Short mmCIF file of C-alpha atoms in Angstrom, two decimals:
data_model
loop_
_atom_site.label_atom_id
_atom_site.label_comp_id
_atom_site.label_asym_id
_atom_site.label_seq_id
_atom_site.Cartn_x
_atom_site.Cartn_y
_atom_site.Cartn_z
CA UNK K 26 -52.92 60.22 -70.03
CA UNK K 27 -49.12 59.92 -69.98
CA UNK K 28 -49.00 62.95 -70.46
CA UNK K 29 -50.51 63.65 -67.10
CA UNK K 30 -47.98 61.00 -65.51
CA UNK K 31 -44.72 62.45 -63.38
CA UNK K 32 -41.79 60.97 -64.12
CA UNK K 33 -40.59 58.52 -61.70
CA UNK K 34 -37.03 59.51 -60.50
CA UNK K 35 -34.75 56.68 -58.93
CA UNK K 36 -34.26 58.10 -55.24
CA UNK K 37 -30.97 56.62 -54.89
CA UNK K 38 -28.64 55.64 -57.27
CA UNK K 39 -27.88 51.93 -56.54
CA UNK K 40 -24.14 51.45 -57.52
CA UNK K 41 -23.65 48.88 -60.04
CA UNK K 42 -21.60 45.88 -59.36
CA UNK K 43 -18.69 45.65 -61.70
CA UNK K 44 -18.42 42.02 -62.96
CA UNK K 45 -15.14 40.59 -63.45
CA UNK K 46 -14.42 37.71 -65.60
CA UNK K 47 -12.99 34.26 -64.05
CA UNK K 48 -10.02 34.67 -66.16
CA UNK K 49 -9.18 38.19 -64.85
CA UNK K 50 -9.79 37.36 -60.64
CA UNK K 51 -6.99 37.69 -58.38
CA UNK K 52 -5.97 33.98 -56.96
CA UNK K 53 -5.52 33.84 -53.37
CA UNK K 54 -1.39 32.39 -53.15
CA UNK K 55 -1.77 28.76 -52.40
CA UNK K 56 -0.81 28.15 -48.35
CA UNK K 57 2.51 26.46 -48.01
CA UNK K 58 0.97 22.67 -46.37
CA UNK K 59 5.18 22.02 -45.99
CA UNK K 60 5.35 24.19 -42.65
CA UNK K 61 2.45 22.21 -41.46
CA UNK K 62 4.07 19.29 -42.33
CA UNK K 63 7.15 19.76 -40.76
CA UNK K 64 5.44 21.28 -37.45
CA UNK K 65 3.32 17.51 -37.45
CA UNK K 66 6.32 15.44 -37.74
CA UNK K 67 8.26 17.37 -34.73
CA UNK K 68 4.94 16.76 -33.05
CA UNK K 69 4.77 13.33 -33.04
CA UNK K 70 8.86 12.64 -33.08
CA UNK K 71 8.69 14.50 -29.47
CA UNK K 72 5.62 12.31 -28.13
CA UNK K 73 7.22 9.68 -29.11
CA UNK K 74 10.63 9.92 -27.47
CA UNK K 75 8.45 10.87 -24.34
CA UNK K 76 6.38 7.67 -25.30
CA UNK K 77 9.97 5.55 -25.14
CA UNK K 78 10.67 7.42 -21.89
CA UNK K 79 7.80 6.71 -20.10
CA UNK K 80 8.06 2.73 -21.38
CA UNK K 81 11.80 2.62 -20.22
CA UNK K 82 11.31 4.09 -16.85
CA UNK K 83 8.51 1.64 -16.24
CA UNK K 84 10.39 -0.91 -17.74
CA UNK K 85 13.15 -0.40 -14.96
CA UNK K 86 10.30 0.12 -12.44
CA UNK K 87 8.96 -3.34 -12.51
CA UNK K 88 12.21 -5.09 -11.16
CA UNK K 89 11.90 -2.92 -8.18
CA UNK K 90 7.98 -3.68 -7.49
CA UNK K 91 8.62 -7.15 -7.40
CA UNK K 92 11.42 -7.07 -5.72
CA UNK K 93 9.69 -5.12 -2.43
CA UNK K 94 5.96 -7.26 -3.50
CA UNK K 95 8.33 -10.25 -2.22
CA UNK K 96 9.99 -8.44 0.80
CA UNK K 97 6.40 -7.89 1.46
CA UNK K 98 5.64 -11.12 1.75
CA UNK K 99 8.55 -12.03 4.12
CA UNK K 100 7.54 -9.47 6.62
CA UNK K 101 4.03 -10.78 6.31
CA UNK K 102 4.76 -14.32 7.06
CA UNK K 103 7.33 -12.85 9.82
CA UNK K 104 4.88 -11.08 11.33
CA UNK K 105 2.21 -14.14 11.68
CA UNK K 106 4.90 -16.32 13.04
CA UNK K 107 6.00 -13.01 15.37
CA UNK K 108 2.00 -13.10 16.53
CA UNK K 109 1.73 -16.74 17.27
CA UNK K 110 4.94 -16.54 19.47
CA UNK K 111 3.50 -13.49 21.25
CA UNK K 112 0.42 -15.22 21.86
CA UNK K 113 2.02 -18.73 23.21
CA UNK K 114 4.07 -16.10 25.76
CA UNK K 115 1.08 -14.63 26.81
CA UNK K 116 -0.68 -17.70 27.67
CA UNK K 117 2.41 -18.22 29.44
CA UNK K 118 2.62 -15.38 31.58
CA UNK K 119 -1.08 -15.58 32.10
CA UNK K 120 -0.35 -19.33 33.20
CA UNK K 121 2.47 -18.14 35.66
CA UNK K 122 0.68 -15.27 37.37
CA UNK K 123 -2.91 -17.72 37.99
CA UNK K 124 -2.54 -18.85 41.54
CA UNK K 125 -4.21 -22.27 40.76
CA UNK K 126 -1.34 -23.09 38.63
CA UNK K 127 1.33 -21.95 40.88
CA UNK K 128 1.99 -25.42 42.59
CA UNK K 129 2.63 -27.20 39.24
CA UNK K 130 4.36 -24.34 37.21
CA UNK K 131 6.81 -24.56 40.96
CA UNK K 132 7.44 -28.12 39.94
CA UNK K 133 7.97 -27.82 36.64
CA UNK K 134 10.21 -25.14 37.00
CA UNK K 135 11.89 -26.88 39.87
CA UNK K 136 13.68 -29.84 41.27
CA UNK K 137 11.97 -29.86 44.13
CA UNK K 138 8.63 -32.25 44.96
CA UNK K 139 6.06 -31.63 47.78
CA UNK K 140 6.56 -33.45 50.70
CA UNK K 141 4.27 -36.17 50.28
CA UNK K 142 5.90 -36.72 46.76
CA UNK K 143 8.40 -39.33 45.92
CA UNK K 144 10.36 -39.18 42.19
CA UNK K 145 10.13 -42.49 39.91
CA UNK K 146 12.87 -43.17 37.43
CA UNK K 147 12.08 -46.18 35.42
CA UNK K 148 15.07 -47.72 33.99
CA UNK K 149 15.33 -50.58 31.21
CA UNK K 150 15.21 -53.91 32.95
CA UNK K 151 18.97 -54.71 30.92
CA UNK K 152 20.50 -51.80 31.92
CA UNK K 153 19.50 -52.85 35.72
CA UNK K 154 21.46 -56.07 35.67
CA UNK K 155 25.23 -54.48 33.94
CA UNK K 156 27.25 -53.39 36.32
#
């Protein structure tokens, strides 16, 4: 019966890999970690004389906020004694211009007394009696 058999013929020859021993493999050359290194400490040597900077300029910043947070409060307390002046004029001029106040803001304002009005000066019984 083998006789009868075809021999089986490999359709493609698969290419053999060629094994290479441990000893005998090339070695990648080792990366230089000194250029990283270097390019880590610039890094952080420039952030942090931007760091010192930024903390100086703020530093010299503060002087000036407080200085203008307590101008701020000087206009603020101008400005409510400004208002309560404005509003004791206004009542003023309001009090001027009503004509139911006009006789007494004329007397006030004036020496002069309404006809049927006589002026009282009291005077100190002692200083009546020196000549």
């Amino acid at each position: 019966m083998n006789a009868l058999r075809k021999p089986v013929l490999p359709l493609e020859a698969v290419p053999q890999r060629r094994v290479v021993p441990l000893h005998h493999r090339r070695r990648k050359p080792r990366r230089s970690y000194g250029l990283v290194v270097a390019e880590m400490t610039v890094k952080f040597a420039v952030n942090g004389i931007l760091s010192a900077a930024a903390l100086m300029a703020l530093g010299n910043l503060f002087p000036y906020y407080w200085a203008q947070q307590a101008r701020l409060q000087e206009l603020k307390l101008e400005i409510r004694e400004t208002e309560k002046e404005v509003s004791q004029l206004q009542s003023k001029v309001n009090r001027s211009f009503d004509p139911s106040q006009a006789r007494t803001m004329m007397k006030e304002q004036s020496a002069m007394l309404a006809p049927n009005q006589r002026r009282v000066v009291l005077l100190n019984r002692q200083d009546a009696n020196t000549p």
